[in-house]
Amino acid sequence: ETNKPVEPAQPSAALQALRSARPIARLSDITYPSSIISPNPALNATAPEQKFKYQRDFLLQFQTVFTEKPSEDWDNKVKETVGETLDSSRPQSAR
Amino acid sequence: KPAKKEYKDTDNITVFHDPENFNVKHPLMHEWTLWFTKPPSGKGDNWNELLKEVVTFDSVEEFWGVYVSLFSEHKNFSTFPLFYLSSALYNSSQIPYTNLALQNNITPTSELAIKSDYHLFKKGVRPEWEDPQNKHGGKWAYQFKEKRTVPIDDLWLHVLLSAIGETLENEGDGEVMGVVVNVRKGFYRLGVWTRTVGKSVPGGGDGDVAGGKGRTQEKGKDVLLGIGRRFRDVLKLRDGEQVEFSGHTDSAHSGSTRAKAKFVA
């Protein structure tokens, strides 16, 4: 039933951007907006191209700027893999 | 609608500059696969049917797309006040940022049924002891027994970020295979799986790499202890609370996942 043909949804602008974006080769090429905490240079002093370490405060900043589902069929995929796994024994009111 | 901005091909536009027209993304050092273990139904389920591969990604941007959208499938506002309370306490006391939880309104791990697990492993490694890349290894783990008050969603997120950001180990250590959260009746357990138990492994080669003969047992142990210390920092454990390391085969032979700890940190 999950296999019935449906019109493929049009990928969002953000998802299209992600798919065509190139991986950053050198972090030194990037000038971040002034409000953004940059990747810690000390973590990447000896980093080869495209092999970067990122500290938590840098990574957390993406949470509000990139929230796109990774693919058009994502909801089905989640249903198949994670499924209905909420704790059904939990009371539905706050404890 | 504003006109699409024009950029030169040579501009490096990140998602922070323009969330809809960025042209570079932040590569991760490794590709990572998210797995999920469904709780058994009690009808003789096969383990392979319970352990499911969810998605593989290799950039910071994709990670967040997965994280936010996966867990927003499970919005459940009825538990929000409880979560909000524990999260707010945690934020005010220990974590230097706020609103993280509120932006999502969601409580992934904290809403899962007993016996569920999430696993984030390097691509090509199954999150099982029997996997060839895990079978000589072990894990650092900590059990949180105060399930009602521990901010498990924040902790699991921080463990995920330490894995994909590659801050759990040093360059060349080569030990970290993946990270896990287990939801159990009496506790949440967070873990980091390593390739070895600090010793060389069959087929590990001669180099100073995880499992190689060129790495002394002393260094092998130091590498594991370093990972253990970083892990306990991520979990913000207090003095007197320790993460414990045990080998997978020790655990298997003892018939329990609570094997005698080999190291503590």
Short mmCIF file of C-alpha atoms in Angstrom, two decimals:
data_model
loop_
_atom_site.label_atom_id
_atom_site.label_comp_id
_atom_site.label_asym_id
_atom_site.label_seq_id
_atom_site.Cartn_x
_atom_site.Cartn_y
_atom_site.Cartn_z
CA GLU A 1 0.00 0.00 0.00
CA THR A 2 2.92 2.30 0.65
CA ASN A 3 4.07 1.47 -2.90
CA LYS A 4 1.15 2.97 -4.74
CA PRO A 5 2.35 5.49 -7.30
CA VAL A 6 2.12 9.09 -6.27
CA GLU A 7 3.20 12.26 -8.00
CA PRO A 8 6.77 12.82 -6.87
CA ALA A 9 6.91 15.93 -4.76
CA GLN A 10 9.03 18.76 -6.10
CA PRO A 11 12.20 19.07 -4.03
CA SER A 12 12.37 22.30 -2.09
CA ALA A 13 14.86 25.02 -2.99
CA ALA A 14 16.89 24.09 0.08
CA LEU A 15 17.01 20.42 -0.93
CA GLN A 16 18.00 21.34 -4.48
CA ALA A 17 20.74 23.56 -3.09
CA LEU A 18 22.00 20.71 -0.91
CA ARG A 19 22.09 18.32 -3.85
CA SER A 20 24.10 20.63 -6.06
CA ALA A 21 26.35 22.07 -3.34
CA ARG A 22 30.02 21.12 -3.45
CA PRO A 23 31.86 20.01 -0.34
CA ILE A 24 34.05 22.73 1.12
CA ALA A 25 37.65 21.96 0.22
CA ARG A 26 39.36 24.32 2.67
CA LEU A 27 37.72 25.97 5.64
CA SER A 28 39.97 28.98 5.10
CA ASP A 29 38.05 29.68 1.87
CA ILE A 30 34.89 30.43 3.82
CA THR A 31 33.98 33.77 5.31
CA TYR A 32 31.11 33.22 7.70
CA PRO A 33 28.58 35.92 8.53
CA SER A 34 29.74 37.81 11.59
CA SER A 35 26.98 36.34 13.76
CA ILE A 36 28.24 32.80 13.16
CA ILE A 37 30.82 30.98 15.29
CA SER A 38 33.38 29.54 12.86
CA PRO A 39 34.81 26.00 13.02
CA ASN A 40 37.59 25.98 15.60
CA PRO A 41 40.88 26.40 13.67
CA ALA A 42 42.76 24.53 16.40
CA LEU A 43 40.73 21.40 15.61
CA ASN A 44 41.69 21.63 11.95
CA ALA A 45 45.30 22.77 12.04
CA THR A 46 46.49 19.68 10.17
CA ALA A 47 43.27 18.80 8.36
CA PRO A 48 43.60 17.38 4.85
CA GLU A 49 41.16 18.73 2.24
CA GLN A 50 37.54 17.98 3.09
CA LYS A 51 38.47 16.23 6.37
CA PHE A 52 37.27 18.57 9.05
CA LYS A 53 36.43 18.39 12.72
CA TYR A 54 33.62 20.54 14.02
CA GLN A 55 32.98 21.58 17.58
CA ARG A 56 29.50 21.46 19.12
CA ASP A 57 28.79 25.19 19.23
CA PHE A 58 29.52 25.45 15.51
CA LEU A 59 27.33 22.44 14.64
CA LEU A 60 24.36 23.58 16.73
CA GLN A 61 24.00 26.71 14.62
CA PHE A 62 22.71 24.70 11.65
CA GLN A 63 19.69 23.47 13.54
CA THR A 64 17.52 26.42 12.65
CA VAL A 65 18.88 27.07 9.15
CA PHE A 66 18.71 23.63 7.58
CA THR A 67 15.60 21.63 8.44
CA GLU A 68 14.72 20.00 5.13
CA LYS A 69 13.68 16.38 4.99
CA PRO A 70 16.51 14.53 3.27
CA SER A 71 14.39 13.15 0.41
CA GLU A 72 10.95 13.37 -1.14
CA ASP A 73 10.01 9.89 0.14
CA TRP A 74 11.35 10.53 3.63
CA ASP A 75 8.03 10.16 5.45
CA ASN A 76 7.50 6.69 4.00
CA LYS A 77 11.04 5.72 4.82
CA VAL A 78 10.64 6.76 8.41
CA LYS A 79 7.39 4.83 8.63
CA GLU A 80 9.08 1.69 7.32
CA THR A 81 12.16 1.86 9.51
CA VAL A 82 11.24 3.65 12.69
CA GLY A 83 7.50 3.19 12.40
CA GLU A 84 5.02 3.64 15.18
CA THR A 85 7.38 3.38 18.07
CA LEU A 86 6.08 5.88 20.50
CA ASP A 87 5.70 4.53 23.96
CA SER A 88 2.04 3.56 23.79
CA SER A 89 1.98 2.62 27.46
CA ARG A 90 2.68 6.22 28.39
CA PRO A 91 -0.25 8.19 29.67
CA GLN A 92 -1.42 10.78 27.19
CA SER A 93 -1.48 13.53 29.74
CA ALA A 94 1.60 15.07 31.25
CA ARG A 95 2.74 13.35 34.38
CA LYS B 1 8.48 36.81 -3.48
CA PRO B 2 11.94 38.39 -3.66
CA ALA B 3 13.97 37.73 -6.78
CA LYS B 4 16.53 34.98 -6.53
CA LYS B 5 19.87 36.44 -5.60
CA GLU B 6 22.63 36.20 -8.14
CA TYR B 7 25.98 34.85 -7.08
CA LYS B 8 29.20 34.31 -8.92
CA ASP B 9 30.18 30.67 -9.39
CA THR B 10 33.31 31.33 -7.45
CA ASP B 11 31.47 32.65 -4.40
CA ASN B 12 31.37 30.28 -1.47
CA ILE B 13 27.78 30.59 -0.27
CA THR B 14 27.02 28.58 2.86
CA VAL B 15 23.63 27.76 4.28
CA PHE B 16 24.23 30.57 6.77
CA HIS B 17 24.50 33.09 3.94
CA ASP B 18 21.49 31.84 2.01
CA PRO B 19 19.50 28.76 3.10
CA GLU B 20 17.88 28.36 -0.32
CA ASN B 21 20.77 29.13 -2.66
CA PHE B 22 23.89 27.90 -0.91
CA ASN B 23 26.50 26.28 -3.14
CA VAL B 24 28.90 24.74 -0.63
CA LYS B 25 28.21 22.27 2.18
CA HIS B 26 30.23 21.14 5.19
CA PRO B 27 31.67 17.68 4.57
CA LEU B 28 31.98 15.21 7.43
CA MET B 29 35.18 13.25 7.84
CA HIS B 30 33.20 10.01 7.48
CA GLU B 31 29.90 8.87 6.06
CA TRP B 32 27.55 7.89 8.87
CA THR B 33 24.53 5.60 8.90
CA LEU B 34 21.66 5.96 11.36
CA TRP B 35 20.07 2.68 12.49
CA PHE B 36 17.05 2.02 14.63
CA THR B 37 16.15 -1.02 16.73
CA LYS B 38 12.42 -1.51 17.11
CA PRO B 39 11.25 -2.99 20.38
CA PRO B 40 10.34 -6.68 20.01
CA SER B 41 6.64 -7.34 19.56
CA GLY B 42 6.87 -10.46 21.73
CA LYS B 43 5.89 -12.70 18.81
CA GLY B 44 9.28 -14.23 18.12
CA ASP B 45 10.70 -11.40 16.06
CA ASN B 46 13.87 -11.93 14.14
CA TRP B 47 16.60 -9.50 15.21
CA ASN B 48 17.26 -8.63 11.58
CA GLU B 49 13.69 -7.46 11.22
CA LEU B 50 14.03 -5.26 14.25
CA LEU B 51 17.31 -3.59 13.29
CA LYS B 52 16.69 -1.15 10.45
CA GLU B 53 18.99 1.12 8.50
CA VAL B 54 17.36 4.54 8.34
CA VAL B 55 19.64 6.84 6.36
CA THR B 56 23.27 7.58 5.44
CA PHE B 57 24.72 11.09 5.20
CA ASP B 58 28.07 12.81 4.83
CA SER B 59 27.52 16.51 5.46
CA VAL B 60 26.58 18.65 8.44
CA GLU B 61 23.60 20.04 6.54
CA GLU B 62 22.19 16.57 5.81
CA PHE B 63 22.66 15.54 9.43
CA TRP B 64 20.42 18.37 10.58
CA GLY B 65 17.81 17.63 7.92
CA VAL B 66 17.67 14.08 9.24
CA TYR B 67 17.73 15.06 12.88
CA VAL B 68 15.04 17.69 12.72
CA SER B 69 12.71 15.95 10.29
CA LEU B 70 13.07 12.47 11.74
CA PHE B 71 12.22 13.56 15.19
CA SER B 72 9.52 15.98 14.17
CA GLU B 73 7.60 12.94 12.84
CA HIS B 74 7.11 12.15 16.48
CA LYS B 75 5.72 15.37 17.76
CA ASN B 76 3.80 14.70 20.89
CA PHE B 77 2.75 17.76 22.70
CA SER B 78 1.24 15.89 25.61
CA THR B 79 4.67 15.20 27.03
CA PHE B 80 5.98 18.64 26.30
CA PRO B 81 5.60 20.15 29.78
CA LEU B 82 7.65 17.41 31.41
CA PHE B 83 10.36 17.71 28.83
CA TYR B 84 10.33 21.47 28.98
CA LEU B 85 10.84 21.38 32.70
CA SER B 86 13.82 19.03 32.67
CA SER B 87 15.34 20.77 29.70
CA ALA B 88 14.95 24.20 31.23
CA LEU B 89 16.59 23.05 34.44
CA TYR B 90 19.42 21.54 32.52
CA ASN B 91 19.91 24.59 30.39
CA SER B 92 19.93 26.97 33.28
CA SER B 93 22.41 24.95 35.24
CA GLN B 94 24.84 23.52 32.77
CA ILE B 95 24.38 24.16 29.10
CA PRO B 96 25.47 27.52 27.74
CA TYR B 97 22.76 27.85 25.15
CA THR B 98 19.01 27.94 25.36
CA ASN B 99 15.99 27.29 23.24
CA LEU B 100 17.45 24.29 21.51
CA ALA B 101 14.68 22.02 22.66
CA LEU B 102 12.00 24.62 22.25
CA GLN B 103 12.79 25.14 18.59
CA ASN B 104 11.98 21.53 17.85
CA ASN B 105 9.22 20.96 20.34
CA ILE B 106 10.13 17.33 20.24
CA THR B 107 11.48 14.65 22.45
CA PRO B 108 12.85 11.84 20.32
CA THR B 109 14.63 9.43 22.61
CA SER B 110 12.56 10.34 25.61
CA GLU B 111 9.38 9.26 23.81
CA LEU B 112 10.61 5.94 22.49
CA ALA B 113 9.22 2.67 23.73
CA ILE B 114 11.28 0.48 26.08
CA LYS B 115 13.86 -1.65 24.22
CA SER B 116 14.30 0.81 21.37
CA ASP B 117 17.80 1.86 20.31
CA TYR B 118 19.27 4.43 17.99
CA HIS B 119 22.71 3.73 16.56
CA LEU B 120 24.89 6.05 14.49
CA PHE B 121 27.75 4.08 12.93
CA LYS B 122 30.34 4.66 10.27
CA LYS B 123 28.99 3.55 6.93
CA GLY B 124 29.65 -0.14 6.29
CA VAL B 125 29.69 -1.15 9.96
CA ARG B 126 26.59 -2.88 11.33
CA PRO B 127 25.86 -1.86 14.92
CA GLU B 128 26.32 -5.42 16.18
CA TRP B 129 29.07 -7.22 18.10
CA GLU B 130 29.31 -9.76 15.30
CA ASP B 131 30.30 -7.26 12.64
CA PRO B 132 33.90 -8.00 11.54
CA GLN B 133 34.90 -4.44 12.46
CA ASN B 134 33.33 -4.65 15.91
CA LYS B 135 34.04 -8.19 17.04
CA HIS B 136 37.42 -7.39 18.61
CA GLY B 137 36.19 -4.14 20.06
CA GLY B 138 34.34 -2.79 23.04
CA LYS B 139 32.40 0.16 24.29
CA TRP B 140 32.40 3.03 26.72
CA ALA B 141 29.00 3.34 28.33
CA TYR B 142 27.07 5.19 30.99
CA GLN B 143 23.62 4.40 32.36
CA PHE B 144 21.33 7.19 33.45
CA LYS B 145 18.91 5.75 35.97
CA GLU B 146 16.95 8.94 36.66
CA LYS B 147 14.87 8.62 33.53
CA ARG B 148 12.38 11.27 34.51
CA THR B 149 14.90 14.03 34.99
CA VAL B 150 17.83 13.27 32.73
CA PRO B 151 17.81 15.50 29.61
CA ILE B 152 18.35 12.48 27.40
CA ASP B 153 17.44 14.21 24.14
CA ASP B 154 20.08 16.90 24.63
CA LEU B 155 22.64 14.33 25.75
CA TRP B 156 22.00 12.08 22.77
CA LEU B 157 22.23 15.07 20.43
CA HIS B 158 25.55 16.03 21.99
CA VAL B 159 26.84 12.48 21.59
CA LEU B 160 25.76 12.52 17.94
CA LEU B 161 27.52 15.83 17.38
CA SER B 162 30.73 14.59 19.01
CA ALA B 163 30.68 11.61 16.63
CA ILE B 164 30.03 13.45 13.36
CA GLY B 165 32.26 16.37 14.41
CA GLU B 166 35.03 13.81 15.14
CA THR B 167 35.86 15.27 18.52
CA LEU B 168 35.78 11.99 20.48
CA GLU B 169 39.28 10.96 19.37
CA ASN B 170 42.55 12.34 18.03
CA GLU B 171 43.81 12.24 14.48
CA GLY B 172 44.92 8.72 13.67
CA ASP B 173 43.39 7.03 16.73
CA GLY B 174 40.99 5.14 14.47
CA GLU B 175 38.97 3.62 17.30
CA VAL B 176 35.46 5.11 17.14
CA MET B 177 32.99 2.93 15.25
CA GLY B 178 29.72 4.44 16.36
CA VAL B 179 27.50 5.73 19.14
CA VAL B 180 24.35 4.25 20.66
CA VAL B 181 21.43 5.12 22.88
CA ASN B 182 19.45 2.31 24.52
CA VAL B 183 16.02 2.93 26.04
CA ARG B 184 15.39 0.39 28.79
CA LYS B 185 12.91 -0.05 31.59
CA GLY B 186 15.11 1.28 34.34
CA PHE B 187 17.58 3.48 32.49
CA TYR B 188 18.87 5.19 29.38
CA ARG B 189 22.31 4.04 28.33
CA LEU B 190 24.61 6.04 26.05
CA GLY B 191 27.65 4.38 24.52
CA VAL B 192 30.62 4.78 22.19
CA TRP B 193 31.80 1.66 20.39
CA THR B 194 35.49 1.18 19.65
CA ARG B 195 37.31 -1.01 17.13
CA THR B 196 39.58 -2.66 19.72
CA VAL B 197 40.00 -3.16 23.45
CA GLY B 198 43.43 -1.53 23.25
CA LYS B 199 45.22 -4.55 21.78
CA SER B 200 46.22 -5.66 18.30
CA VAL B 201 43.60 -7.63 16.40
CA PRO B 202 43.87 -10.37 13.75
CA GLY B 203 44.45 -8.73 10.38
CA GLY B 204 45.17 -5.38 12.06
CA GLY B 205 48.47 -4.95 10.20
CA ASP B 206 51.79 -3.71 11.53
CA GLY B 207 51.09 0.01 11.74
CA ASP B 208 50.44 2.34 14.66
CA VAL B 209 46.71 2.17 14.02
CA ALA B 210 43.81 0.81 16.04
CA GLY B 211 44.40 -2.94 16.18
CA GLY B 212 47.84 -2.74 14.51
CA LYS B 213 50.95 -4.43 15.92
CA GLY B 214 52.81 -1.12 15.72
CA ARG B 215 50.64 0.32 18.48
CA THR B 216 51.84 -0.69 21.93
CA GLN B 217 49.29 -1.93 24.46
CA GLU B 218 50.19 1.09 26.55
CA LYS B 219 49.31 3.46 23.74
CA GLY B 220 46.23 1.41 22.87
CA LYS B 221 45.01 1.83 26.43
CA ASP B 222 45.82 5.57 26.46
CA VAL B 223 43.83 6.08 23.28
CA LEU B 224 40.81 4.33 24.80
CA LEU B 225 41.10 6.29 28.04
CA GLY B 226 41.28 9.53 26.05
CA ILE B 227 38.03 8.62 24.30
CA GLY B 228 36.46 7.75 27.64
CA ARG B 229 37.40 11.13 29.11
CA ARG B 230 36.00 13.01 26.13
CA PHE B 231 32.83 10.95 26.30
CA ARG B 232 32.32 11.74 29.97
CA ASP B 233 32.84 15.43 29.18
CA VAL B 234 30.12 15.24 26.53
CA LEU B 235 27.80 13.66 29.12
CA LYS B 236 28.73 16.32 31.69
CA LEU B 237 29.14 13.72 34.42
CA ARG B 238 29.80 14.90 37.92
CA ASP B 239 32.71 13.86 40.13
CA GLY B 240 32.19 10.31 41.23
CA GLU B 241 30.20 9.36 38.14
CA GLN B 242 32.20 7.20 35.77
CA VAL B 243 31.91 5.87 32.27
CA GLU B 244 32.88 2.21 32.01
CA PHE B 245 34.63 0.35 29.24
CA SER B 246 34.08 -3.32 28.48
CA GLY B 247 34.96 -5.60 25.60
CA HIS B 248 32.07 -6.90 23.51
CA THR B 249 33.13 -10.54 23.88
CA ASP B 250 33.41 -10.14 27.66
CA SER B 251 29.85 -8.90 27.59
CA ALA B 252 28.70 -11.74 25.35
CA HIS B 253 30.30 -14.42 27.51
CA SER B 254 28.97 -13.07 30.73
CA GLY B 255 25.50 -13.34 29.31
CA SER B 256 24.88 -9.75 30.22
CA THR B 257 25.66 -6.34 28.83
CA ARG B 258 26.84 -5.41 32.32
CA ALA B 259 30.19 -7.16 32.12
CA LYS B 260 32.88 -6.28 34.59
CA ALA B 261 34.35 -2.95 33.52
CA LYS B 262 37.82 -3.16 32.05
CA PHE B 263 38.56 0.56 32.31
CA VAL B 264 36.82 3.52 33.88
CA ALA B 265 37.11 7.23 33.17
#
